[in-house]
Structures are given as C-alpha cells and as structure tokens.
Coordinates of C-alpha atoms in Angstrom, one line a residue:
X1 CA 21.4 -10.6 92.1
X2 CA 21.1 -7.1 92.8
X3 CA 18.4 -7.6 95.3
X4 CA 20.7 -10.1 97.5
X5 CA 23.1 -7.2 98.6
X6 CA 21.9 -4.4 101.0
X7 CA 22.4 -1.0 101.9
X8 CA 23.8 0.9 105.1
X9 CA 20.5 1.6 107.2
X10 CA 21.1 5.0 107.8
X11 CA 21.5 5.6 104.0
X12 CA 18.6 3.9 103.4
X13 CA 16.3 5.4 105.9
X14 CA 17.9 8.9 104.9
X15 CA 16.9 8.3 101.1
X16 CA 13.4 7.4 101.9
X17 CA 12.8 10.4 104.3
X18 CA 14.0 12.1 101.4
X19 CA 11.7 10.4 98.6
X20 CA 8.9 10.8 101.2
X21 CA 9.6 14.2 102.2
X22 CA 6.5 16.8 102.3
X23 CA 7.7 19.6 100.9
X24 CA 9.0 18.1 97.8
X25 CA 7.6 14.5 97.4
X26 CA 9.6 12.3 94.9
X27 CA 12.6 14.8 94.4
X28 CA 15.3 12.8 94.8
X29 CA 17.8 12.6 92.0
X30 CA 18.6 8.7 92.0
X31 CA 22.0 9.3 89.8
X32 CA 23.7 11.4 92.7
X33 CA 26.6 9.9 93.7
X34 CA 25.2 10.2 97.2
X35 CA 23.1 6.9 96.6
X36 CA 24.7 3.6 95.3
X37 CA 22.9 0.5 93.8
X38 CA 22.9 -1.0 97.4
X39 CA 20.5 1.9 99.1
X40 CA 18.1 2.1 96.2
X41 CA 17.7 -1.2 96.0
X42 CA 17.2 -1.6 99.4
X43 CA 14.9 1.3 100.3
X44 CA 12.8 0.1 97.0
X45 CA 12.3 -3.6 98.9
X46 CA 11.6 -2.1 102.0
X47 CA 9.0 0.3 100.5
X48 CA 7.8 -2.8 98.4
X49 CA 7.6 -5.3 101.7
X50 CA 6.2 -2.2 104.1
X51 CA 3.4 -1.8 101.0
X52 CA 1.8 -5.9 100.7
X53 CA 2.1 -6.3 104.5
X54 CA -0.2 -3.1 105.0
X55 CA -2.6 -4.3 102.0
X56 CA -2.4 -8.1 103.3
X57 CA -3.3 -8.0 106.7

C-alpha cells in the first residue's frame, strides 16, 4: 500500500515546517508538484505516530 513506501527526509521535514509554519498555519497546497504521494504520506504518519506517542505516554 501507499503507506509502505516513504518519502526523502528532507522533503518531508521541509513539508511539515511548512504545514506547521506560524505565519500561515495549514497553507500548503498538497497538489503542487513540489510534493509527491511518497512525502505526504510520509509526513502524515510521522505527524500521526509523533501525536499517540505524546497522548500515550
């Protein structure tokens, strides 16, 4: 699946800084050609993983 594949971690970092960025939270256009399948997919589990750890410990 789509989740077995991963992204370059310097694309994936860069597209969370982005996502997560102060000035304009969450203004990341996800169709850009910028970000493939592999990054969002990747940044999305590493968000997800990063979010139970910090609620389950």
């Amino acid at each position: 699946g789509v989740y077995r594949t991963v992204g370059s971690n310097i694309q994936v970092q860069k597209l969370l800084n982005a996502f997560f960025d102060s000035k304009c939270p969450g203004d990341v256009d996800l169709n850009s050609s910028e970000w493939d399948i592999k990054t969002i997919t990747s940044a999305m589990k590493f968000y997800l993983c990063a979010q139970y750890t910090h609620t389950h410990t």
